[in-house]
N, CA, C and O atoms as a Maestro MAE file, in Angstrom:
{
 s_m_m2io_version
 :::
 2.0.0
}

f_m_ct {
 s_m_title
 :::
 protein
 m_atom[328] {
  # First column is atom index #
  i_m_mmod_type
  r_m_x_coord
  r_m_y_coord
  r_m_z_coord
  i_m_residue_number
  s_m_chain_name
  s_m_pdb_residue_name
  s_m_pdb_atom_name
  i_m_atomic_number
  :::
  1 25 0.611 -1.118 -0.004 1 A "UNK " " N  " 7
  2 3 0.009 -0.006 0.224 1 A "UNK " " CA " 6
  3 2 0.843 1.206 -0.126 1 A "UNK " " C  " 6
  4 15 2.061 1.075 -0.242 1 A "UNK " " O  " 8
  5 25 0.288 2.316 -0.291 2 A "UNK " " N  " 7
  6 3 0.937 3.779 -0.523 2 A "UNK " " CA " 6
  7 2 0.180 4.644 0.140 2 A "UNK " " C  " 6
  8 15 -0.970 4.871 -0.235 2 A "UNK " " O  " 8
  9 25 0.661 5.179 1.097 3 A "UNK " " N  " 7
  10 3 0.175 6.056 2.044 3 A "UNK " " CA " 6
  11 2 0.493 7.464 1.514 3 A "UNK " " C  " 6
  12 15 1.668 7.557 1.159 3 A "UNK " " O  " 8
  13 25 -0.193 8.524 1.371 4 A "UNK " " N  " 7
  14 3 -0.365 9.972 0.807 4 A "UNK " " CA " 6
  15 2 0.087 10.830 1.860 4 A "UNK " " C  " 6
  16 15 0.518 11.956 1.610 4 A "UNK " " O  " 8
  17 25 -0.008 10.211 3.420 5 A "UNK " " N  " 7
  18 3 0.537 11.219 4.598 5 A "UNK " " CA " 6
  19 2 -0.717 11.578 5.218 5 A "UNK " " C  " 6
  20 15 -0.715 12.045 6.357 5 A "UNK " " O  " 8
  21 25 -1.826 11.395 4.549 6 A "UNK " " N  " 7
  22 3 -3.358 11.600 5.178 6 A "UNK " " CA " 6
  23 2 -3.645 10.618 5.849 6 A "UNK " " C  " 6
  24 15 -3.099 9.538 5.623 6 A "UNK " " O  " 8
  25 25 -4.592 10.777 6.851 7 A "UNK " " N  " 7
  26 3 -5.223 9.784 7.599 7 A "UNK " " CA " 6
  27 2 -6.226 8.913 6.835 7 A "UNK " " C  " 6
  28 15 -6.601 7.808 7.227 7 A "UNK " " O  " 8
  29 25 -6.693 9.619 5.515 8 A "UNK " " N  " 7
  30 3 -7.924 8.844 4.594 8 A "UNK " " CA " 6
  31 2 -7.245 8.318 3.408 8 A "UNK " " C  " 6
  32 15 -6.676 8.938 2.510 8 A "UNK " " O  " 8
  33 25 -7.432 6.894 3.590 9 A "UNK " " N  " 7
  34 3 -6.754 6.443 2.326 9 A "UNK " " CA " 6
  35 2 -7.369 6.978 1.298 9 A "UNK " " C  " 6
  36 15 -8.524 7.375 1.452 9 A "UNK " " O  " 8
  37 25 -6.765 7.089 0.125 10 A "UNK " " N  " 7
  38 3 -7.031 7.545 -1.017 10 A "UNK " " CA " 6
  39 2 -6.495 6.963 -2.521 10 A "UNK " " C  " 6
  40 15 -5.694 6.101 -2.159 10 A "UNK " " O  " 8
  41 25 -6.491 6.953 -3.723 11 A "UNK " " N  " 7
  42 3 -5.908 6.538 -4.795 11 A "UNK " " CA " 6
  43 2 -4.923 7.567 -5.063 11 A "UNK " " C  " 6
  44 15 -5.157 8.771 -4.959 11 A "UNK " " O  " 8
  45 25 -3.629 6.976 -5.470 12 A "UNK " " N  " 7
  46 3 -2.566 7.828 -5.966 12 A "UNK " " CA " 6
  47 2 -2.211 7.500 -7.364 12 A "UNK " " C  " 6
  48 15 -2.864 6.590 -7.874 12 A "UNK " " O  " 8
  49 25 -1.481 7.957 -7.934 13 A "UNK " " N  " 7
  50 3 -0.912 7.609 -9.221 13 A "UNK " " CA " 6
  51 2 0.544 7.547 -8.854 13 A "UNK " " C  " 6
  52 15 0.999 8.393 -8.084 13 A "UNK " " O  " 8
  53 25 1.388 6.496 -9.411 14 A "UNK " " N  " 7
  54 3 2.621 6.420 -9.252 14 A "UNK " " CA " 6
  55 2 3.275 6.197 -10.499 14 A "UNK " " C  " 6
  56 15 2.850 5.425 -11.359 14 A "UNK " " O  " 8
  57 25 4.566 7.047 -10.610 15 A "UNK " " N  " 7
  58 3 5.229 7.178 -11.697 15 A "UNK " " CA " 6
  59 2 6.328 6.078 -11.704 15 A "UNK " " C  " 6
  60 15 6.742 6.241 -10.556 15 A "UNK " " O  " 8
  61 25 6.952 5.246 -12.123 16 A "UNK " " N  " 7
  62 3 7.947 4.315 -12.114 16 A "UNK " " CA " 6
  63 2 8.904 4.700 -13.121 16 A "UNK " " C  " 6
  64 15 8.596 4.837 -14.304 16 A "UNK " " O  " 8
  65 25 10.310 4.913 -12.561 17 A "UNK " " N  " 7
  66 3 11.575 4.988 -13.472 17 A "UNK " " CA " 6
  67 2 12.189 3.568 -14.163 17 A "UNK " " C  " 6
  68 15 12.176 2.516 -13.523 17 A "UNK " " O  " 8
  69 25 12.665 3.641 -15.377 18 A "UNK " " N  " 7
  70 3 12.939 2.413 -15.787 18 A "UNK " " CA " 6
  71 2 13.591 1.016 -14.830 18 A "UNK " " C  " 6
  72 15 13.526 -0.180 -15.114 18 A "UNK " " O  " 8
  73 25 14.196 1.652 -13.670 19 A "UNK " " N  " 7
  74 3 15.143 0.546 -13.106 19 A "UNK " " CA " 6
  75 2 14.008 0.152 -11.727 19 A "UNK " " C  " 6
  76 15 14.390 -0.731 -10.959 19 A "UNK " " O  " 8
  77 25 12.810 0.741 -11.489 20 A "UNK " " N  " 7
  78 3 12.096 0.364 -10.614 20 A "UNK " " CA " 6
  79 2 11.777 -0.972 -10.551 20 A "UNK " " C  " 6
  80 15 11.816 -1.476 -9.429 20 A "UNK " " O  " 8
  81 25 11.438 -1.746 -11.586 21 A "UNK " " N  " 7
  82 3 11.225 -3.095 -11.464 21 A "UNK " " CA " 6
  83 2 12.225 -3.729 -11.771 21 A "UNK " " C  " 6
  84 15 12.673 -3.455 -12.884 21 A "UNK " " O  " 8
  85 25 12.948 -4.766 -10.984 22 A "UNK " " N  " 7
  86 3 13.717 -5.593 -11.291 22 A "UNK " " CA " 6
  87 2 13.893 -6.992 -10.778 22 A "UNK " " C  " 6
  88 15 13.340 -7.267 -9.714 22 A "UNK " " O  " 8
  89 25 14.632 -7.962 -11.436 23 A "UNK " " N  " 7
  90 3 14.435 -9.303 -11.213 23 A "UNK " " CA " 6
  91 2 14.997 -9.535 -9.561 23 A "UNK " " C  " 6
  92 15 15.790 -8.902 -8.864 23 A "UNK " " O  " 8
  93 25 14.302 -10.562 -9.368 24 A "UNK " " N  " 7
  94 3 14.593 -10.574 -7.754 24 A "UNK " " CA " 6
  95 2 14.321 -12.298 -7.363 24 A "UNK " " C  " 6
  96 15 13.668 -13.028 -8.108 24 A "UNK " " O  " 8
  97 25 14.818 -12.669 -6.342 25 A "UNK " " N  " 7
  98 3 14.488 -14.104 -6.040 25 A "UNK " " CA " 6
  99 2 13.130 -14.536 -5.466 25 A "UNK " " C  " 6
  100 15 12.629 -15.658 -5.543 25 A "UNK " " O  " 8
  101 25 12.557 -13.281 -4.792 26 A "UNK " " N  " 7
  102 3 11.146 -13.138 -4.398 26 A "UNK " " CA " 6
  103 2 10.289 -11.928 -4.917 26 A "UNK " " C  " 6
  104 15 10.892 -10.924 -5.294 26 A "UNK " " O  " 8
  105 25 9.022 -11.962 -4.956 27 A "UNK " " N  " 7
  106 3 8.406 -10.898 -5.739 27 A "UNK " " CA " 6
  107 2 7.078 -11.084 -6.410 27 A "UNK " " C  " 6
  108 15 6.294 -11.888 -5.905 27 A "UNK " " O  " 8
  109 25 6.741 -10.426 -7.496 28 A "UNK " " N  " 7
  110 3 5.496 -10.892 -8.021 28 A "UNK " " CA " 6
  111 2 5.797 -11.782 -9.449 28 A "UNK " " C  " 6
  112 15 6.456 -11.245 -10.340 28 A "UNK " " O  " 8
  113 25 5.409 -12.825 -9.575 29 A "UNK " " N  " 7
  114 3 5.336 -13.663 -10.868 29 A "UNK " " CA " 6
  115 2 5.423 -13.076 -11.999 29 A "UNK " " C  " 6
  116 15 4.813 -12.022 -11.820 29 A "UNK " " O  " 8
  117 25 5.881 -13.099 -13.286 30 A "UNK " " N  " 7
  118 3 5.760 -12.548 -14.535 30 A "UNK " " CA " 6
  119 2 6.410 -13.548 -15.652 30 A "UNK " " C  " 6
  120 15 7.177 -14.414 -15.230 30 A "UNK " " O  " 8
  121 25 6.197 -13.491 -16.786 31 A "UNK " " N  " 7
  122 3 6.751 -14.057 -17.868 31 A "UNK " " CA " 6
  123 2 7.171 -13.000 -18.698 31 A "UNK " " C  " 6
  124 15 6.488 -12.029 -19.024 31 A "UNK " " O  " 8
  125 25 8.616 -13.303 -19.098 32 A "UNK " " N  " 7
  126 3 9.436 -12.368 -20.028 32 A "UNK " " CA " 6
  127 2 8.720 -12.985 -21.449 32 A "UNK " " C  " 6
  128 15 8.443 -14.079 -21.942 32 A "UNK " " O  " 8
  129 25 8.598 -11.371 -21.802 33 A "UNK " " N  " 7
  130 3 7.902 -11.240 -23.294 33 A "UNK " " CA " 6
  131 2 9.310 -10.753 -24.331 33 A "UNK " " C  " 6
  132 15 9.420 -11.023 -25.527 33 A "UNK " " O  " 8
  133 25 10.058 -10.166 -23.695 34 A "UNK " " N  " 7
  134 3 11.058 -9.598 -24.457 34 A "UNK " " CA " 6
  135 2 12.236 -9.387 -23.675 34 A "UNK " " C  " 6
  136 15 12.043 -9.032 -22.513 34 A "UNK " " O  " 8
  137 25 13.417 -9.530 -24.066 35 A "UNK " " N  " 7
  138 3 14.887 -9.074 -23.440 35 A "UNK " " CA " 6
  139 2 15.820 -8.549 -24.433 35 A "UNK " " C  " 6
  140 15 16.028 -9.022 -25.550 35 A "UNK " " O  " 8
  141 25 16.362 -7.516 -23.901 36 A "UNK " " N  " 7
  142 3 17.273 -6.539 -24.681 36 A "UNK " " CA " 6
  143 2 18.606 -6.425 -24.054 36 A "UNK " " C  " 6
  144 15 18.842 -5.507 -23.269 36 A "UNK " " O  " 8
  145 25 19.457 -7.284 -24.352 37 A "UNK " " N  " 7
  146 3 20.857 -6.954 -23.560 37 A "UNK " " CA " 6
  147 2 21.646 -5.927 -23.986 37 A "UNK " " C  " 6
  148 15 22.075 -5.856 -25.138 37 A "UNK " " O  " 8
  149 25 21.893 -5.023 -23.021 38 A "UNK " " N  " 7
  150 3 22.469 -3.687 -22.938 38 A "UNK " " CA " 6
  151 2 23.872 -3.871 -22.268 38 A "UNK " " C  " 6
  152 15 24.142 -4.974 -21.794 38 A "UNK " " O  " 8
  153 25 24.602 -3.047 -22.215 39 A "UNK " " N  " 7
  154 3 26.098 -3.277 -21.764 39 A "UNK " " CA " 6
  155 2 26.077 -3.594 -20.204 39 A "UNK " " C  " 6
  156 15 26.749 -4.509 -19.729 39 A "UNK " " O  " 8
  157 25 25.183 -2.700 -19.378 40 A "UNK " " N  " 7
  158 3 25.255 -2.863 -18.184 40 A "UNK " " CA " 6
  159 2 24.202 -3.540 -17.332 40 A "UNK " " C  " 6
  160 15 24.300 -3.739 -16.121 40 A "UNK " " O  " 8
  161 25 23.180 -3.872 -18.113 41 A "UNK " " N  " 7
  162 3 21.680 -4.558 -17.764 41 A "UNK " " CA " 6
  163 2 21.357 -5.383 -18.886 41 A "UNK " " C  " 6
  164 15 22.103 -5.551 -19.851 41 A "UNK " " O  " 8
  165 25 20.056 -5.972 -18.716 42 A "UNK " " N  " 7
  166 3 19.197 -6.448 -19.552 42 A "UNK " " CA " 6
  167 2 17.969 -5.760 -19.509 42 A "UNK " " C  " 6
  168 15 17.496 -5.418 -18.425 42 A "UNK " " O  " 8
  169 25 17.441 -5.537 -20.508 43 A "UNK " " N  " 7
  170 3 15.910 -4.788 -20.314 43 A "UNK " " CA " 6
  171 2 14.984 -5.636 -20.775 43 A "UNK " " C  " 6
  172 15 14.867 -6.136 -21.894 43 A "UNK " " O  " 8
  173 25 14.254 -5.766 -19.686 44 A "UNK " " N  " 7
  174 3 13.129 -6.872 -20.057 44 A "UNK " " CA " 6
  175 2 11.409 -6.034 -20.276 44 A "UNK " " C  " 6
  176 15 11.067 -4.953 -19.797 44 A "UNK " " O  " 8
  177 25 10.674 -6.870 -21.054 45 A "UNK " " N  " 7
  178 3 9.460 -6.523 -21.062 45 A "UNK " " CA " 6
  179 2 8.832 -7.852 -20.471 45 A "UNK " " C  " 6
  180 15 9.057 -8.968 -20.940 45 A "UNK " " O  " 8
  181 25 7.915 -7.560 -19.246 46 A "UNK " " N  " 7
  182 3 7.602 -8.558 -18.302 46 A "UNK " " CA " 6
  183 2 5.845 -8.780 -18.323 46 A "UNK " " C  " 6
  184 15 5.284 -7.807 -17.819 46 A "UNK " " O  " 8
  185 25 4.992 -9.746 -18.753 47 A "UNK " " N  " 7
  186 3 3.579 -9.619 -18.572 47 A "UNK " " CA " 6
  187 2 3.424 -10.354 -17.185 47 A "UNK " " C  " 6
  188 15 3.851 -11.459 -16.849 47 A "UNK " " O  " 8
  189 25 2.735 -9.483 -16.520 48 A "UNK " " N  " 7
  190 3 2.451 -9.822 -15.058 48 A "UNK " " CA " 6
  191 2 0.657 -10.133 -15.262 48 A "UNK " " C  " 6
  192 15 0.125 -9.991 -16.363 48 A "UNK " " O  " 8
  193 25 -0.042 -10.521 -14.147 49 A "UNK " " N  " 7
  194 3 -1.502 -11.090 -14.244 49 A "UNK " " CA " 6
  195 2 -2.244 -9.877 -15.144 49 A "UNK " " C  " 6
  196 15 -2.900 -10.068 -16.168 49 A "UNK " " O  " 8
  197 25 -2.019 -8.798 -14.609 50 A "UNK " " N  " 7
  198 3 -3.095 -7.678 -15.077 50 A "UNK " " CA " 6
  199 2 -2.119 -6.573 -16.041 50 A "UNK " " C  " 6
  200 15 -2.612 -5.524 -16.455 50 A "UNK " " O  " 8
  201 25 -0.972 -6.882 -16.271 51 A "UNK " " N  " 7
  202 3 -0.761 -5.529 -17.106 51 A "UNK " " CA " 6
  203 2 0.881 -6.019 -17.551 51 A "UNK " " C  " 6
  204 15 1.525 -6.823 -16.878 51 A "UNK " " O  " 8
  205 25 1.313 -5.466 -18.613 52 A "UNK " " N  " 7
  206 3 2.893 -5.579 -19.092 52 A "UNK " " CA " 6
  207 2 3.855 -4.522 -18.664 52 A "UNK " " C  " 6
  208 15 3.706 -3.364 -19.055 52 A "UNK " " O  " 8
  209 25 4.785 -4.851 -17.918 53 A "UNK " " N  " 7
  210 3 5.832 -3.693 -17.612 53 A "UNK " " CA " 6
  211 2 7.123 -3.879 -18.078 53 A "UNK " " C  " 6
  212 15 7.474 -4.980 -18.503 53 A "UNK " " O  " 8
  213 25 7.991 -2.767 -18.039 54 A "UNK " " N  " 7
  214 3 9.361 -2.918 -18.067 54 A "UNK " " CA " 6
  215 2 10.113 -3.046 -16.946 54 A "UNK " " C  " 6
  216 15 9.874 -2.422 -15.912 54 A "UNK " " O  " 8
  217 25 11.087 -3.883 -17.093 55 A "UNK " " N  " 7
  218 3 11.916 -4.264 -15.772 55 A "UNK " " CA " 6
  219 2 13.520 -4.264 -16.253 55 A "UNK " " C  " 6
  220 15 13.806 -3.924 -17.401 55 A "UNK " " O  " 8
  221 25 14.509 -4.658 -15.324 56 A "UNK " " N  " 7
  222 3 15.481 -4.537 -15.477 56 A "UNK " " CA " 6
  223 2 16.423 -5.907 -14.854 56 A "UNK " " C  " 6
  224 15 16.087 -6.330 -13.748 56 A "UNK " " O  " 8
  225 25 17.384 -6.464 -15.445 57 A "UNK " " N  " 7
  226 3 18.088 -7.792 -14.806 57 A "UNK " " CA " 6
  227 2 19.698 -7.502 -15.077 57 A "UNK " " C  " 6
  228 15 20.206 -6.907 -16.027 57 A "UNK " " O  " 8
  229 25 20.396 -8.176 -13.816 58 A "UNK " " N  " 7
  230 3 21.713 -7.884 -14.402 58 A "UNK " " CA " 6
  231 2 22.276 -8.030 -15.703 58 A "UNK " " C  " 6
  232 15 21.603 -8.544 -16.596 58 A "UNK " " O  " 8
  233 25 23.314 -7.676 -15.882 59 A "UNK " " N  " 7
  234 3 24.038 -8.143 -17.389 59 A "UNK " " CA " 6
  235 2 24.291 -9.508 -17.717 59 A "UNK " " C  " 6
  236 15 24.430 -9.796 -18.905 59 A "UNK " " O  " 8
  237 25 24.379 -10.468 -16.763 60 A "UNK " " N  " 7
  238 3 24.822 -11.708 -16.501 60 A "UNK " " CA " 6
  239 2 23.683 -12.566 -16.752 60 A "UNK " " C  " 6
  240 15 23.887 -13.780 -16.769 60 A "UNK " " O  " 8
  241 25 22.342 -12.054 -16.977 61 A "UNK " " N  " 7
  242 3 20.971 -12.777 -16.734 61 A "UNK " " CA " 6
  243 2 20.918 -13.385 -17.975 61 A "UNK " " C  " 6
  244 15 21.252 -12.774 -18.990 61 A "UNK " " O  " 8
  245 25 20.508 -14.595 -17.993 62 A "UNK " " N  " 7
  246 3 20.181 -15.616 -19.531 62 A "UNK " " CA " 6
  247 2 18.733 -15.466 -19.496 62 A "UNK " " C  " 6
  248 15 18.340 -16.436 -20.144 62 A "UNK " " O  " 8
  249 25 17.727 -14.815 -19.117 63 A "UNK " " N  " 7
  250 3 16.255 -14.705 -19.138 63 A "UNK " " CA " 6
  251 2 16.086 -14.438 -20.533 63 A "UNK " " C  " 6
  252 15 16.747 -13.557 -21.084 63 A "UNK " " O  " 8
  253 25 15.142 -15.223 -21.220 64 A "UNK " " N  " 7
  254 3 14.879 -14.834 -22.410 64 A "UNK " " CA " 6
  255 2 13.192 -14.989 -22.688 64 A "UNK " " C  " 6
  256 15 12.586 -15.627 -21.827 64 A "UNK " " O  " 8
  257 25 12.459 -14.487 -23.750 65 A "UNK " " N  " 7
  258 3 11.339 -14.728 -24.024 65 A "UNK " " CA " 6
  259 2 10.628 -16.055 -23.762 65 A "UNK " " C  " 6
  260 15 10.914 -17.060 -24.413 65 A "UNK " " O  " 8
  261 25 9.792 -16.050 -22.898 66 A "UNK " " N  " 7
  262 3 8.848 -17.199 -22.431 66 A "UNK " " CA " 6
  263 2 9.348 -17.707 -21.102 66 A "UNK " " C  " 6
  264 15 8.802 -18.686 -20.594 66 A "UNK " " O  " 8
  265 25 10.350 -17.101 -20.513 67 A "UNK " " N  " 7
  266 3 10.977 -17.523 -19.306 67 A "UNK " " CA " 6
  267 2 10.141 -16.892 -18.199 67 A "UNK " " C  " 6
  268 15 9.611 -15.793 -18.363 67 A "UNK " " O  " 8
  269 25 10.034 -17.543 -17.150 68 A "UNK " " N  " 7
  270 3 9.272 -17.125 -15.799 68 A "UNK " " CA " 6
  271 2 10.418 -16.439 -15.097 68 A "UNK " " C  " 6
  272 15 11.620 -16.615 -15.299 68 A "UNK " " O  " 8
  273 25 9.808 -15.586 -14.195 69 A "UNK " " N  " 7
  274 3 10.763 -14.496 -13.248 69 A "UNK " " CA " 6
  275 2 9.842 -13.967 -12.230 69 A "UNK " " C  " 6
  276 15 8.613 -13.994 -12.303 69 A "UNK " " O  " 8
  277 25 10.523 -13.503 -11.313 70 A "UNK " " N  " 7
  278 3 9.988 -12.828 -10.215 70 A "UNK " " CA " 6
  279 2 10.672 -11.266 -10.421 70 A "UNK " " C  " 6
  280 15 11.744 -11.052 -10.988 70 A "UNK " " O  " 8
  281 25 9.687 -10.139 -9.754 71 A "UNK " " N  " 7
  282 3 10.285 -8.899 -10.096 71 A "UNK " " CA " 6
  283 2 9.852 -8.365 -8.622 71 A "UNK " " C  " 6
  284 15 8.911 -8.771 -7.940 71 A "UNK " " O  " 8
  285 25 10.790 -7.349 -8.319 72 A "UNK " " N  " 7
  286 3 10.424 -6.701 -6.877 72 A "UNK " " CA " 6
  287 2 10.442 -5.299 -7.206 72 A "UNK " " C  " 6
  288 15 11.067 -5.057 -8.238 72 A "UNK " " O  " 8
  289 25 9.916 -4.275 -6.600 73 A "UNK " " N  " 7
  290 3 9.999 -2.618 -6.749 73 A "UNK " " CA " 6
  291 2 10.914 -1.956 -5.770 73 A "UNK " " C  " 6
  292 15 10.756 -1.778 -4.562 73 A "UNK " " O  " 8
  293 25 11.695 -1.701 -6.389 74 A "UNK " " N  " 7
  294 3 12.893 -0.560 -5.762 74 A "UNK " " CA " 6
  295 2 12.203 0.832 -5.513 74 A "UNK " " C  " 6
  296 15 11.841 1.627 -6.381 74 A "UNK " " O  " 8
  297 25 12.093 0.964 -4.121 75 A "UNK " " N  " 7
  298 3 11.366 2.241 -3.796 75 A "UNK " " CA " 6
  299 2 12.089 3.517 -4.125 75 A "UNK " " C  " 6
  300 15 11.611 4.629 -3.901 75 A "UNK " " O  " 8
  301 25 13.061 3.340 -4.573 76 A "UNK " " N  " 7
  302 3 13.996 4.679 -4.892 76 A "UNK " " CA " 6
  303 2 13.378 4.961 -6.532 76 A "UNK " " C  " 6
  304 15 13.256 6.097 -6.990 76 A "UNK " " O  " 8
  305 25 13.067 3.852 -7.201 77 A "UNK " " N  " 7
  306 3 12.489 4.164 -8.599 77 A "UNK " " CA " 6
  307 2 11.234 4.647 -8.561 77 A "UNK " " C  " 6
  308 15 10.908 4.927 -9.714 77 A "UNK " " O  " 8
  309 25 10.203 4.926 -7.646 78 A "UNK " " N  " 7
  310 3 9.113 5.405 -7.596 78 A "UNK " " CA " 6
  311 2 8.751 6.927 -7.255 78 A "UNK " " C  " 6
  312 15 9.414 7.608 -6.472 78 A "UNK " " O  " 8
  313 25 7.646 7.363 -7.921 79 A "UNK " " N  " 7
  314 3 7.498 9.003 -7.728 79 A "UNK " " CA " 6
  315 2 6.090 8.977 -7.656 79 A "UNK " " C  " 6
  316 15 5.406 8.289 -8.414 79 A "UNK " " O  " 8
  317 25 5.610 9.739 -6.727 80 A "UNK " " N  " 7
  318 3 4.322 9.987 -6.532 80 A "UNK " " CA " 6
  319 2 3.942 10.954 -7.488 80 A "UNK " " C  " 6
  320 15 4.607 11.990 -7.497 80 A "UNK " " O  " 8
  321 25 2.861 10.817 -8.429 81 A "UNK " " N  " 7
  322 3 2.731 11.733 -9.571 81 A "UNK " " CA " 6
  323 2 1.282 12.314 -9.595 81 A "UNK " " C  " 6
  324 15 0.896 13.023 -10.525 81 A "UNK " " O  " 8
  325 25 0.650 12.045 -8.737 82 A "UNK " " N  " 7
  326 3 -1.207 12.282 -8.505 82 A "UNK " " CA " 6
  327 2 -1.828 11.588 -7.705 82 A "UNK " " C  " 6
  328 15 -3.040 11.748 -7.559 82 A "UNK " " O  " 8
  :::
 }
 m_bond[327] {
  # First column is bond index #
  i_m_from
  i_m_to
  i_m_order
  :::
  1 1 2 1
  2 2 3 1
  3 3 4 2
  4 3 5 1
  5 5 6 1
  6 6 7 1
  7 7 8 2
  8 7 9 1
  9 9 10 1
  10 10 11 1
  11 11 12 2
  12 11 13 1
  13 13 14 1
  14 14 15 1
  15 15 16 2
  16 15 17 1
  17 17 18 1
  18 18 19 1
  19 19 20 2
  20 19 21 1
  21 21 22 1
  22 22 23 1
  23 23 24 2
  24 23 25 1
  25 25 26 1
  26 26 27 1
  27 27 28 2
  28 27 29 1
  29 29 30 1
  30 30 31 1
  31 31 32 2
  32 31 33 1
  33 33 34 1
  34 34 35 1
  35 35 36 2
  36 35 37 1
  37 37 38 1
  38 38 39 1
  39 39 40 2
  40 39 41 1
  41 41 42 1
  42 42 43 1
  43 43 44 2
  44 43 45 1
  45 45 46 1
  46 46 47 1
  47 47 48 2
  48 47 49 1
  49 49 50 1
  50 50 51 1
  51 51 52 2
  52 51 53 1
  53 53 54 1
  54 54 55 1
  55 55 56 2
  56 55 57 1
  57 57 58 1
  58 58 59 1
  59 59 60 2
  60 59 61 1
  61 61 62 1
  62 62 63 1
  63 63 64 2
  64 63 65 1
  65 65 66 1
  66 66 67 1
  67 67 68 2
  68 67 69 1
  69 69 70 1
  70 70 71 1
  71 71 72 2
  72 71 73 1
  73 73 74 1
  74 74 75 1
  75 75 76 2
  76 75 77 1
  77 77 78 1
  78 78 79 1
  79 79 80 2
  80 79 81 1
  81 81 82 1
  82 82 83 1
  83 83 84 2
  84 83 85 1
  85 85 86 1
  86 86 87 1
  87 87 88 2
  88 87 89 1
  89 89 90 1
  90 90 91 1
  91 91 92 2
  92 91 93 1
  93 93 94 1
  94 94 95 1
  95 95 96 2
  96 95 97 1
  97 97 98 1
  98 98 99 1
  99 99 100 2
  100 99 101 1
  101 101 102 1
  102 102 103 1
  103 103 104 2
  104 103 105 1
  105 105 106 1
  106 106 107 1
  107 107 108 2
  108 107 109 1
  109 109 110 1
  110 110 111 1
  111 111 112 2
  112 111 113 1
  113 113 114 1
  114 114 115 1
  115 115 116 2
  116 115 117 1
  117 117 118 1
  118 118 119 1
  119 119 120 2
  120 119 121 1
  121 121 122 1
  122 122 123 1
  123 123 124 2
  124 123 125 1
  125 125 126 1
  126 126 127 1
  127 127 128 2
  128 127 129 1
  129 129 130 1
  130 130 131 1
  131 131 132 2
  132 131 133 1
  133 133 134 1
  134 134 135 1
  135 135 136 2
  136 135 137 1
  137 137 138 1
  138 138 139 1
  139 139 140 2
  140 139 141 1
  141 141 142 1
  142 142 143 1
  143 143 144 2
  144 143 145 1
  145 145 146 1
  146 146 147 1
  147 147 148 2
  148 147 149 1
  149 149 150 1
  150 150 151 1
  151 151 152 2
  152 151 153 1
  153 153 154 1
  154 154 155 1
  155 155 156 2
  156 155 157 1
  157 157 158 1
  158 158 159 1
  159 159 160 2
  160 159 161 1
  161 161 162 1
  162 162 163 1
  163 163 164 2
  164 163 165 1
  165 165 166 1
  166 166 167 1
  167 167 168 2
  168 167 169 1
  169 169 170 1
  170 170 171 1
  171 171 172 2
  172 171 173 1
  173 173 174 1
  174 174 175 1
  175 175 176 2
  176 175 177 1
  177 177 178 1
  178 178 179 1
  179 179 180 2
  180 179 181 1
  181 181 182 1
  182 182 183 1
  183 183 184 2
  184 183 185 1
  185 185 186 1
  186 186 187 1
  187 187 188 2
  188 187 189 1
  189 189 190 1
  190 190 191 1
  191 191 192 2
  192 191 193 1
  193 193 194 1
  194 194 195 1
  195 195 196 2
  196 195 197 1
  197 197 198 1
  198 198 199 1
  199 199 200 2
  200 199 201 1
  201 201 202 1
  202 202 203 1
  203 203 204 2
  204 203 205 1
  205 205 206 1
  206 206 207 1
  207 207 208 2
  208 207 209 1
  209 209 210 1
  210 210 211 1
  211 211 212 2
  212 211 213 1
  213 213 214 1
  214 214 215 1
  215 215 216 2
  216 215 217 1
  217 217 218 1
  218 218 219 1
  219 219 220 2
  220 219 221 1
  221 221 222 1
  222 222 223 1
  223 223 224 2
  224 223 225 1
  225 225 226 1
  226 226 227 1
  227 227 228 2
  228 227 229 1
  229 229 230 1
  230 230 231 1
  231 231 232 2
  232 231 233 1
  233 233 234 1
  234 234 235 1
  235 235 236 2
  236 235 237 1
  237 237 238 1
  238 238 239 1
  239 239 240 2
  240 239 241 1
  241 241 242 1
  242 242 243 1
  243 243 244 2
  244 243 245 1
  245 245 246 1
  246 246 247 1
  247 247 248 2
  248 247 249 1
  249 249 250 1
  250 250 251 1
  251 251 252 2
  252 251 253 1
  253 253 254 1
  254 254 255 1
  255 255 256 2
  256 255 257 1
  257 257 258 1
  258 258 259 1
  259 259 260 2
  260 259 261 1
  261 261 262 1
  262 262 263 1
  263 263 264 2
  264 263 265 1
  265 265 266 1
  266 266 267 1
  267 267 268 2
  268 267 269 1
  269 269 270 1
  270 270 271 1
  271 271 272 2
  272 271 273 1
  273 273 274 1
  274 274 275 1
  275 275 276 2
  276 275 277 1
  277 277 278 1
  278 278 279 1
  279 279 280 2
  280 279 281 1
  281 281 282 1
  282 282 283 1
  283 283 284 2
  284 283 285 1
  285 285 286 1
  286 286 287 1
  287 287 288 2
  288 287 289 1
  289 289 290 1
  290 290 291 1
  291 291 292 2
  292 291 293 1
  293 293 294 1
  294 294 295 1
  295 295 296 2
  296 295 297 1
  297 297 298 1
  298 298 299 1
  299 299 300 2
  300 299 301 1
  301 301 302 1
  302 302 303 1
  303 303 304 2
  304 303 305 1
  305 305 306 1
  306 306 307 1
  307 307 308 2
  308 307 309 1
  309 309 310 1
  310 310 311 1
  311 311 312 2
  312 311 313 1
  313 313 314 1
  314 314 315 1
  315 315 316 2
  316 315 317 1
  317 317 318 1
  318 318 319 1
  319 319 320 2
  320 319 321 1
  321 321 322 1
  322 322 323 1
  323 323 324 2
  324 323 325 1
  325 325 326 1
  326 326 327 1
  327 327 328 2
  :::
 }
}
C-alpha cells in the first residue's frame, strides 16, 4: 500500500522509473515477453497478471522470452505523480 500522508486512504498515481522493477529471488510472478541485452543490464518486457511492464536484470542474466521470473519494486524508482 502507498500512503499519501493523510489519515484518509485515497487513490494515488505512481510513476515508475525504468529501473524501478528488477528481477529478484522473490516478488511478483511474471513471464518475460522480450529481453534486450545492454552493456550494463538486460532490459525486459514482462507480462504480469493484469499488465505488461518494463524491468531490468543484471547484465549476466540469461532470461529470454518465455521464461518465468519474479520482480521486486525498488522504492527509489517510484515517484508520486498524482
